[in-house]
Short mmCIF file of C-alpha atoms in Angstrom, two decimals:
data_model
loop_
_atom_site.label_atom_id
_atom_site.label_comp_id
_atom_site.label_asym_id
_atom_site.label_seq_id
_atom_site.Cartn_x
_atom_site.Cartn_y
_atom_site.Cartn_z
CA MET A 1148 66.53 82.26 81.24
CA VAL A 1149 64.91 81.72 84.88
CA ASN A 1150 62.67 78.17 83.59
CA GLU A 1151 66.37 77.39 81.24
CA TYR A 1152 68.62 78.22 85.00
CA LYS A 1153 66.72 75.37 87.22
CA VAL A 1154 66.78 72.79 84.33
CA THR A 1155 70.68 73.29 84.25
CA ARG A 1156 70.76 74.09 87.33
CA GLY A 1157 68.91 70.38 88.74
CA LEU A 1158 70.39 68.76 85.67
CA GLU A 1159 73.29 69.37 87.89
CA ILE A 1160 72.25 68.90 90.85
CA ASN A 1161 70.83 65.67 90.10
CA ILE A 1162 73.63 63.75 87.71
CA SER A 1163 75.90 65.62 90.29
CA PHE A 1164 73.86 63.72 93.16
CA LEU A 1165 73.63 60.19 91.12
CA TRP A 1166 77.06 60.45 90.61
CA HIS A 1167 77.78 60.92 93.85
CA ARG A 1168 76.21 58.23 94.48
CA ASP A 1169 77.00 55.76 92.12
CA ARG A 1170 80.02 55.77 90.24
CA SER A 1171 78.99 54.29 87.41
CA VAL A 1172 77.21 56.88 85.98
CA ASN A 1173 79.57 58.73 83.38
CA LYS A 1174 82.31 61.58 84.37
CA SER A 1175 81.78 62.68 80.93
CA VAL A 1176 77.82 63.52 80.96
CA TYR A 1177 78.10 65.82 83.99
CA LEU A 1178 81.52 67.78 82.82
CA SER A 1179 79.72 68.64 80.00
CA VAL A 1180 76.67 70.23 81.51
CA LEU A 1181 78.72 72.27 83.87
CA ARG A 1182 80.46 73.09 80.36
CA HIS A 1183 77.29 74.14 78.26
CA SER A 1184 75.57 75.29 81.62
CA GLN A 1185 78.53 78.47 81.58
CA GLN A 1186 76.17 81.07 79.73
CA LEU A 1187 73.54 79.87 81.44
CA TRP A 1188 75.11 82.45 84.86
CA GLY A 1189 74.96 86.21 84.76
CA TYR A 1190 76.28 87.34 81.86
CA SER A 1191 77.41 86.18 78.65
CA PRO A 1192 80.65 85.57 77.83
CA GLU A 1193 79.74 87.87 74.87
CA ASP A 1194 78.66 90.73 77.13
CA LYS A 1195 82.13 90.45 79.36
CA MET A 1196 83.79 90.55 75.87
CA ALA A 1197 82.30 94.43 74.86
CA ALA A 1198 82.73 95.74 78.33
CA GLU A 1199 85.83 94.34 78.10
CA ALA A 1200 87.21 96.17 74.39
CA ALA A 1201 85.20 99.50 76.00
CA PHE A 1202 88.11 99.44 78.86
CA GLY A 1203 91.09 98.34 76.74
CA GLU A 1204 91.62 95.55 79.69
CA GLN A 1205 89.95 91.92 80.69
CA LEU A 1206 87.64 92.84 83.70
CA PHE A 1207 87.51 89.95 86.56
CA VAL A 1208 83.65 91.55 87.70
CA GLY A 1209 82.58 88.33 90.12
CA ASP A 1210 85.87 86.05 89.98
CA GLN A 1211 86.14 84.13 93.09
CA VAL A 1212 89.27 82.53 94.11
CA LEU A 1213 88.39 79.10 95.53
CA ARG A 1214 90.65 77.18 98.55
CA ILE A 1215 90.66 73.74 97.71
CA ARG A 1216 91.99 71.53 99.61
CA PRO A 1217 92.01 68.09 98.90
CA GLU A 1218 91.77 64.44 100.97
CA ASN A 1219 93.42 61.68 99.22
CA GLU A 1220 94.38 61.31 95.92
CA GLU A 1221 91.27 60.89 94.10
CA GLN A 1222 89.62 63.98 94.97
CA LEU A 1223 93.85 65.40 93.41
CA ARG A 1224 92.59 63.14 90.09
CA SER A 1225 89.22 64.99 89.74
CA LEU A 1226 91.11 68.83 90.32
CA ARG A 1227 93.27 67.83 87.54
CA GLU A 1228 90.43 66.56 85.79
CA LEU A 1229 89.45 69.93 86.13
CA GLU A 1230 92.40 72.26 85.43
CA GLU A 1231 92.47 70.14 81.82
CA MET A 1232 89.26 71.11 80.89
CA GLU A 1233 90.79 74.86 78.80
CA ASP A 1234 87.09 75.70 77.94
CA LEU A 1235 86.01 77.05 81.26
CA GLN A 1236 89.50 79.56 81.48
CA ILE A 1237 89.73 77.92 85.04
CA ASP A 1238 92.89 79.47 86.65
CA PHE A 1239 95.29 77.67 88.80
CA TRP A 1240 96.66 79.99 91.37
CA LEU A 1241 98.49 77.37 93.65
CA GLY A 1242 97.55 73.20 91.82
CA PRO A 1243 96.92 70.24 92.47
CA ALA A 1244 100.17 69.10 94.27
CA LYS A 1245 99.66 66.94 96.88
CA PRO A 1246 96.54 66.42 99.81
CA SER A 1247 98.58 68.37 102.22
CA LEU A 1248 98.95 71.21 100.52
CA PRO A 1249 95.93 73.82 99.42
CA VAL A 1250 95.02 74.09 95.65
CA ASP A 1251 94.14 77.76 94.53
CA ILE A 1252 92.18 78.10 91.80
CA ARG A 1253 89.67 81.76 90.66
CA VAL A 1254 86.65 80.99 89.03
CA PRO A 1255 85.69 82.73 86.07
CA PHE A 1256 82.06 83.95 87.69
CA GLN A 1257 79.62 82.53 84.64
CA VAL A 1258 81.44 78.83 86.18
CA LEU A 1259 81.29 79.31 89.06
CA GLN A 1260 78.93 77.69 90.15
CA SER A 1261 79.40 75.03 88.14
CA VAL A 1262 82.31 74.37 89.74
CA LYS A 1263 81.27 74.91 93.25
CA VAL A 1264 78.18 72.04 92.47
CA PHE A 1265 80.90 70.12 91.40
CA LEU A 1266 83.22 70.22 93.69
CA GLU A 1267 80.63 69.54 96.75
CA SER A 1268 79.52 66.51 94.64
CA GLU A 1269 83.16 65.39 95.10
CA GLY A 1270 83.10 65.70 98.00
CA ILE A 1271 86.08 68.24 97.68
CA PRO A 1272 86.16 71.30 100.38
CA TYR A 1273 86.73 74.84 99.69
CA THR A 1274 86.13 78.17 101.33
CA VAL A 1275 85.96 81.40 99.25
CA MET A 1276 89.67 82.89 99.98
CA ILE A 1277 88.17 86.65 97.31
CA GLU A 1278 85.02 86.89 97.23
CA ASP A 1279 85.14 89.23 93.73
CA LEU A 1280 87.96 90.02 92.46
CA GLN A 1281 88.11 92.79 90.26
CA ASP A 1282 86.92 93.99 93.65
CA LEU A 1283 90.86 93.95 94.83
CA LEU A 1284 91.85 95.12 91.28
CA ASP A 1285 90.01 98.04 91.73
CA GLN A 1286 91.72 99.10 94.95
CA GLU A 1287 94.60 98.04 94.46
CA LYS A 1288 94.24 100.35 90.50
CA GLU A 1289 93.34 102.91 92.38
CA THR A 1290 96.52 103.10 94.73
CA MET A 1291 98.11 102.82 92.73
CA LEU A 1292 97.14 106.15 90.76
CA GLN A 1293 96.56 108.08 94.75
CA SER A 1294 100.75 106.89 94.52
CA ARG A 1295 101.73 108.67 91.55
CA LYS A 1296 99.65 111.70 92.29
CA SER A 1297 101.49 111.88 95.39
CA GLY A 1298 104.88 111.40 93.86
CA ARG A 1299 104.01 113.57 90.43
CA SER A 1300 104.17 116.39 93.70
CA SER A 1301 106.75 115.82 95.92
CA GLY A 1302 109.09 114.20 93.87
CA THR A 1303 110.05 110.99 95.15
CA PHE A 1304 109.89 107.31 94.44
CA SER A 1305 107.79 105.66 96.76
CA PHE A 1306 108.65 102.12 97.46
CA SER A 1307 105.67 101.44 98.83
CA SER A 1308 103.92 101.21 95.68
CA TYR A 1309 103.55 99.19 92.81
CA HIS A 1310 105.02 100.61 89.73
CA THR A 1311 105.31 100.00 86.03
CA ILE A 1312 107.89 98.81 83.35
CA GLU A 1313 108.03 101.82 82.54
CA GLU A 1314 108.73 103.93 85.72
CA ILE A 1315 110.84 101.10 87.09
CA TYR A 1316 113.48 102.08 84.52
CA SER A 1317 112.92 106.00 85.06
CA TRP A 1318 113.85 105.17 88.18
CA MET A 1319 116.70 102.65 87.46
CA ASP A 1320 118.43 106.05 85.36
CA ASP A 1321 118.20 108.00 88.34
CA PHE A 1322 119.57 104.97 90.72
CA VAL A 1323 122.39 104.69 89.18
CA ALA A 1324 122.73 108.63 88.02
CA GLU A 1325 123.06 109.25 91.88
CA ASN A 1326 124.79 105.74 93.12
CA PRO A 1327 128.04 105.80 90.21
CA GLY A 1328 130.32 104.30 92.77
CA LEU A 1329 128.51 101.47 93.71
CA VAL A 1330 125.69 100.96 90.69
CA SER A 1331 125.83 100.57 87.33
CA ARG A 1332 123.33 99.57 85.13
CA LEU A 1333 124.18 96.65 82.22
CA GLN A 1334 121.23 95.32 79.14
CA ILE A 1335 121.97 91.73 78.31
CA GLY A 1336 119.28 90.98 76.89
CA GLN A 1337 115.64 92.33 74.69
CA SER A 1338 112.58 90.66 75.47
CA TYR A 1339 110.88 89.24 72.86
CA GLU A 1340 108.61 92.46 72.07
CA GLY A 1341 111.98 94.09 71.99
CA ARG A 1342 112.21 95.25 75.61
CA PRO A 1343 116.09 96.15 76.84
CA ILE A 1344 116.79 93.08 79.77
CA TYR A 1345 117.98 95.35 83.04
CA VAL A 1346 120.73 93.95 85.33
CA LEU A 1347 121.92 96.29 87.44
CA LYS A 1348 125.08 95.21 89.75
CA PHE A 1349 126.84 96.69 92.28
CA SER A 1350 130.27 96.25 92.84
CA THR A 1351 132.71 98.53 94.75
CA GLY A 1352 135.78 97.58 91.84
CA GLY A 1353 137.36 94.55 91.28
CA ASP A 1354 137.88 92.06 87.65
CA ASN A 1355 134.92 88.99 87.39
CA ARG A 1356 135.15 88.82 91.34
CA PRO A 1357 132.98 86.16 92.82
CA ALA A 1358 129.08 86.80 92.41
CA ILE A 1359 125.31 86.32 93.33
CA TRP A 1360 122.58 85.86 91.06
CA ILE A 1361 119.24 87.91 92.49
CA ASP A 1362 115.79 87.67 89.78
CA THR A 1363 112.06 89.32 90.89
CA GLY A 1364 109.23 89.25 88.71
CA ILE A 1365 109.55 86.47 86.29
CA HIS A 1366 106.25 85.77 86.41
CA ALA A 1367 104.35 89.09 85.51
CA ARG A 1368 101.81 88.99 88.01
CA GLU A 1369 103.90 87.48 91.19
CA TRP A 1370 103.76 91.61 91.84
CA ILE A 1371 104.57 91.69 95.10
CA THR A 1372 108.83 91.43 93.77
CA PRO A 1373 110.42 93.27 91.48
CA ALA A 1374 108.84 95.15 94.70
CA THR A 1375 111.00 93.89 96.65
CA GLY A 1376 113.65 94.04 94.33
CA LEU A 1377 113.52 97.75 94.03
CA TRP A 1378 113.50 98.08 98.07
CA THR A 1379 116.26 95.68 98.11
CA ALA A 1380 118.24 97.49 95.18
CA ASN A 1381 117.74 100.71 97.76
CA LYS A 1382 118.41 98.80 100.45
CA ILE A 1383 122.23 97.93 99.12
CA VAL A 1384 122.54 101.52 98.36
CA ILE A 1385 121.71 102.48 101.85
CA GLU A 1386 123.49 99.90 103.98
CA TYR A 1387 126.70 99.91 102.85
CA GLY A 1388 129.15 100.97 104.63
CA LYS A 1389 126.92 100.98 107.40
CA ASP A 1390 125.68 97.41 108.43
CA ALA A 1391 128.76 95.41 108.76
CA ALA A 1392 127.79 92.03 106.88
CA LEU A 1393 126.10 93.68 104.00
CA THR A 1394 129.30 95.43 103.52
CA ALA A 1395 131.28 92.94 104.06
CA VAL A 1396 129.88 91.56 101.90
CA LEU A 1397 129.78 93.87 98.68
CA ASP A 1398 133.93 94.45 99.76
CA SER A 1399 135.08 90.65 98.52
CA MET A 1400 132.04 90.02 96.18
CA ASP A 1401 129.39 91.33 93.79
CA ILE A 1402 125.36 90.79 92.93
CA PHE A 1403 123.25 91.15 90.45
CA LEU A 1404 119.79 91.82 90.69
CA GLU A 1405 117.74 91.49 87.78
CA ILE A 1406 114.70 93.31 88.35
CA VAL A 1407 112.14 92.64 86.04
CA THR A 1408 113.09 89.41 84.71
CA ASN A 1409 109.70 88.94 81.94
CA PRO A 1410 109.26 92.57 81.20
CA ASP A 1411 107.15 91.68 78.04
CA GLY A 1412 104.52 89.99 80.42
CA PHE A 1413 105.11 92.30 83.23
CA ALA A 1414 104.51 95.53 81.14
CA TYR A 1415 101.20 93.19 79.53
CA THR A 1416 99.62 92.92 83.82
CA HIS A 1417 99.92 96.81 83.52
CA THR A 1418 97.34 96.94 80.61
CA THR A 1419 95.59 94.57 78.97
CA ASN A 1420 95.49 91.28 82.51
CA ARG A 1421 96.55 91.72 85.11
CA MET A 1422 96.08 87.57 85.48
CA TRP A 1423 98.85 87.28 82.86
CA ARG A 1424 102.11 84.60 83.93
CA LYS A 1425 104.18 83.92 81.76
CA THR A 1426 106.26 85.69 78.27
CA ARG A 1427 104.27 87.14 75.42
CA SER A 1428 106.02 85.15 72.57
CA VAL A 1429 104.43 83.49 69.18
CA ASN A 1430 104.00 79.22 69.91
CA ALA A 1431 104.30 77.97 66.23
CA GLY A 1432 100.59 76.47 65.28
CA SER A 1433 99.02 77.09 68.34
CA SER A 1434 96.47 80.65 69.78
CA CYS A 1435 97.65 80.11 72.32
CA ILE A 1436 101.12 83.09 73.54
CA GLY A 1437 103.67 82.29 76.11
CA VAL A 1438 106.32 80.20 77.63
CA ASP A 1439 106.30 79.96 81.34
CA PRO A 1440 109.87 81.15 81.98
CA ASN A 1441 110.84 79.06 84.77
CA ARG A 1442 109.55 75.37 83.18
CA ASN A 1443 112.39 76.85 79.93
CA TRP A 1444 115.63 75.77 81.70
CA ASP A 1445 117.93 73.11 80.12
CA ALA A 1446 117.81 70.78 83.31
CA GLY A 1447 114.40 68.52 83.26
CA PHE A 1448 113.34 69.82 80.30
CA GLY A 1449 109.99 68.99 79.25
CA GLY A 1450 108.97 65.99 82.55
CA PRO A 1451 105.59 65.89 84.46
CA GLY A 1452 106.27 69.19 86.38
CA SER A 1453 105.55 71.48 82.95
CA SER A 1454 103.23 70.69 80.61
CA SER A 1455 103.71 70.10 76.51
CA ASN A 1456 99.98 72.45 76.10
CA PRO A 1457 100.73 75.88 74.65
CA CYS A 1458 97.60 76.97 76.59
CA ALA A 1459 98.88 76.12 79.81
CA GLU A 1460 100.18 78.56 82.72
CA THR A 1461 103.46 75.33 82.33
CA TYR A 1462 103.76 75.18 78.67
CA HIS A 1463 107.42 74.31 78.72
CA GLY A 1464 108.00 76.16 75.45
CA ALA A 1465 110.07 74.51 72.37
CA PHE A 1466 112.71 73.49 73.36
CA PRO A 1467 114.90 75.07 76.69
CA HIS A 1468 116.37 78.38 76.68
CA SER A 1469 113.51 79.25 73.72
CA GLU A 1470 112.18 83.23 75.90
CA SER A 1471 115.08 85.35 75.21
CA GLU A 1472 114.10 86.45 78.70
CA VAL A 1473 115.55 82.90 79.86
CA LYS A 1474 118.43 82.48 77.66
CA SER A 1475 120.45 85.75 78.67
CA ILE A 1476 120.81 85.29 81.86
CA VAL A 1477 121.55 81.67 81.06
CA ASP A 1478 124.70 83.49 78.86
CA PHE A 1479 125.10 85.98 81.51
CA ILE A 1480 125.97 83.62 84.14
CA LEU A 1481 127.61 80.70 81.79
CA GLY A 1482 130.13 83.67 80.65
CA HIS A 1483 130.31 85.05 83.96
CA GLY A 1484 131.35 81.82 85.47
CA ASN A 1485 132.24 82.64 89.07
CA VAL A 1486 128.60 82.74 90.09
CA LYS A 1487 128.06 81.23 93.25
CA SER A 1488 124.29 82.11 94.33
CA VAL A 1489 121.73 82.27 92.87
CA LEU A 1490 117.89 83.54 94.86
CA SER A 1491 115.48 83.61 92.85
CA ILE A 1492 112.50 85.52 93.48
CA HIS A 1493 108.68 84.42 93.81
CA SER A 1494 105.11 84.50 95.50
CA TYR A 1495 103.21 83.59 96.71
CA SER A 1496 103.17 80.34 99.63
CA GLN A 1497 106.09 81.49 101.73
CA MET A 1498 108.96 78.90 101.02
CA LEU A 1499 112.60 78.91 100.22
CA MET A 1500 113.44 75.99 98.41
CA CYS A 1501 117.10 73.89 96.89
CA PRO A 1502 117.05 71.85 94.40
CA TYR A 1503 115.86 68.99 93.24
CA GLY A 1504 112.44 69.80 91.39
CA TYR A 1505 112.74 67.69 88.53
CA LYS A 1506 113.50 64.48 90.78
CA THR A 1507 113.25 62.98 94.55
CA GLU A 1508 117.04 62.16 94.46
CA PRO A 1509 118.46 64.62 97.42
CA ALA A 1510 121.22 67.14 96.27
CA PRO A 1511 124.41 66.47 96.35
CA ASP A 1512 124.78 69.52 98.89
CA HIS A 1513 120.98 69.34 99.83
CA GLN A 1514 121.97 69.12 103.73
CA GLU A 1515 123.99 72.35 103.40
CA LEU A 1516 121.48 73.61 102.00
CA ASN A 1517 118.56 72.83 103.42
CA ASP A 1518 120.33 74.23 106.66
CA LEU A 1519 121.04 77.46 105.71
CA ALA A 1520 117.71 77.54 104.21
CA ARG A 1521 117.09 77.11 108.02
CA GLU A 1522 118.88 79.69 108.74
CA ALA A 1523 117.20 81.98 106.43
CA VAL A 1524 113.63 81.48 107.61
CA SER A 1525 114.16 81.74 110.86
CA ALA A 1526 115.97 85.11 110.78
CA LEU A 1527 113.09 86.32 107.96
CA ALA A 1528 110.47 85.09 111.50
CA ASP A 1529 112.47 87.59 113.08
CA VAL A 1530 111.19 90.84 112.19
CA TYR A 1531 107.38 90.90 111.63
CA GLY A 1532 106.70 86.08 113.04
CA THR A 1533 105.97 85.53 109.29
CA VAL A 1534 106.16 81.49 109.17
CA TYR A 1535 107.83 79.90 106.05
CA THR A 1536 108.52 76.11 104.93
CA PHE A 1537 111.88 75.70 103.57
CA GLY A 1538 112.98 71.92 102.03
CA SER A 1539 113.54 71.05 98.07
CA THR A 1540 111.11 72.58 95.19
CA ILE A 1541 110.32 68.62 94.82
CA ASP A 1542 109.52 67.94 98.63
CA THR A 1543 108.66 70.96 99.47
CA ILE A 1544 105.58 71.80 97.19
CA TYR A 1545 105.63 70.24 94.37
CA ARG A 1546 106.94 68.66 91.40
CA ALA A 1547 108.34 71.08 88.85
CA ASP A 1548 110.60 71.02 85.92
CA GLY A 1549 112.73 73.15 84.04
CA THR A 1550 113.21 75.27 86.45
CA THR A 1551 116.20 78.37 86.51
CA ILE A 1552 117.06 76.89 90.29
CA ASP A 1553 117.57 73.63 89.25
CA TRP A 1554 119.71 74.62 85.53
CA SER A 1555 122.25 76.48 88.06
CA TYR A 1556 122.58 74.23 90.12
CA GLU A 1557 123.47 71.87 88.08
CA ASN A 1558 125.55 74.11 86.73
CA GLY A 1559 127.69 74.69 89.51
CA VAL A 1560 126.07 76.77 91.25
CA LYS A 1561 126.06 75.73 94.70
CA TYR A 1562 124.19 77.93 96.41
CA SER A 1563 120.53 78.04 94.70
CA TYR A 1564 116.90 79.07 95.90
CA THR A 1565 113.57 79.54 95.02
CA PHE A 1566 111.49 82.65 97.77
CA GLU A 1567 108.18 82.40 97.26
CA LEU A 1568 107.20 85.88 99.33
CA ARG A 1569 103.81 86.63 100.84
CA ASP A 1570 101.05 85.26 101.37
CA THR A 1571 99.49 81.99 102.26
CA GLY A 1572 96.58 82.07 99.81
CA ARG A 1573 94.31 84.78 101.24
CA TYR A 1574 95.43 88.38 98.73
CA GLY A 1575 97.52 85.18 96.58
CA PHE A 1576 98.86 87.88 93.63
CA ILE A 1577 96.98 90.50 94.69
CA LEU A 1578 99.00 91.73 97.94
CA PRO A 1579 97.89 94.54 99.02
CA ALA A 1580 101.08 97.62 98.35
CA ASN A 1581 101.12 97.96 102.54
CA GLN A 1582 102.14 95.22 103.24
CA ILE A 1583 105.65 95.12 100.54
CA ILE A 1584 107.74 97.11 102.66
CA PRO A 1585 107.54 94.36 105.33
CA THR A 1586 108.03 91.70 103.05
CA ALA A 1587 110.91 93.16 101.36
CA GLU A 1588 111.99 93.71 105.38
CA GLU A 1589 111.68 90.36 106.23
CA THR A 1590 113.06 88.81 103.16
CA TRP A 1591 116.32 90.97 103.17
CA VAL A 1592 117.31 89.54 106.58
CA ALA A 1593 117.05 86.03 104.32
CA LEU A 1594 118.75 87.06 101.95
CA LEU A 1595 121.86 88.36 104.08
CA ARG A 1596 121.90 86.37 106.39
CA ILE A 1597 122.67 83.57 101.90
CA MET A 1598 124.71 85.98 101.26
CA GLU A 1599 127.12 86.09 104.19
CA HIS A 1600 127.32 82.40 104.32
CA VAL A 1601 127.91 82.68 99.64
CA ARG A 1602 131.32 85.11 100.88
CA ASP A 1603 132.63 83.12 103.82
CA GLN A 1604 132.18 79.98 101.26
CA SER A 1605 133.68 81.69 99.05
CA SER A 1606 136.61 83.28 100.72
#
């Protein structure tokens, strides 16, 4: 093994050096070596599969998250080539977009050194953001277990902890029962695997009043978003009748809050693969599961800001609204007919974005939406100093086709925004539970600023 290691490592370095000096060297030769070297680093894929079978879940022992800072378009092209190499199983947390934006990748341990050599040979700078992903996941799981024990002994629900879908749905039962004058629960559909899709309705009465829609958890691994949704639901009940701004909103409008927008994917992150993003639907003709539910909407559907490959994280699906999780929202919003704002909450990157994502043309209401975003992120920053960027999706982050807010905007919902919550990459999708409440608190003031504006414009 040692000799094989040295030979393969040397071959990688030699090819990298030649390639760096002379670009006539066939890039595919180097990439082929990169592919075939993965079994020569540490434990084998078979060892990993055996361990996962024993534990019943996917493990990420030794996996690192690298922050890459491409400096030019050529380096971005190299990263996109790396992204297309499916057999390396590199997970792009933040994809290659533009030289001004970082790229975050989770690299499996088996190919870690090879990928680093690849980056170094290209002169692409990187740093290690997460040294061993499994260490963070073990800490996360232990924190959840301790919180669960504490909750059982005290009989309370902790908003400072992450929860399973079963715990969230059980909490909803109690929450609605305790607040019947303000909160009701609607089932707007079923997930692919048959789980109910629930929405909490906050209303002080009246029929078909102007409404605000908020969804969290559309991407399964973004746990901070449903955690923020839970805290927000509780905050609405606590503050109604006390906070003048919220009370004024709810006295004239309804709020619909979908906390677990991707039930199957979310459940899967708790049982099997913490890093799962998509839905869990079966794709005809492919062994790869799931669709990106934020590329499945009928607004620029199928464009280059999404993927036609069922194995890709941004796979758009066979047709618009193919996913029941998406179609349920579409049918609800269109059926309601008086939704004035759609606020779709994601993580991570600390951004507040408005349409468009699928085209560079400014939205007709861009100036008003941009000014309101500026006010909202300013209010957010006043809480803990957290800095957000803002603007249209395509200008702020990257081109994204088939997204929630582009669809809602094009279907008459003027105040359509996407939030990207904490952080900016130190923990990424594995934000520690001790940041849940601070994240929710600062997000709340931004949400409330938007809701106040929507109320004023809808009255």
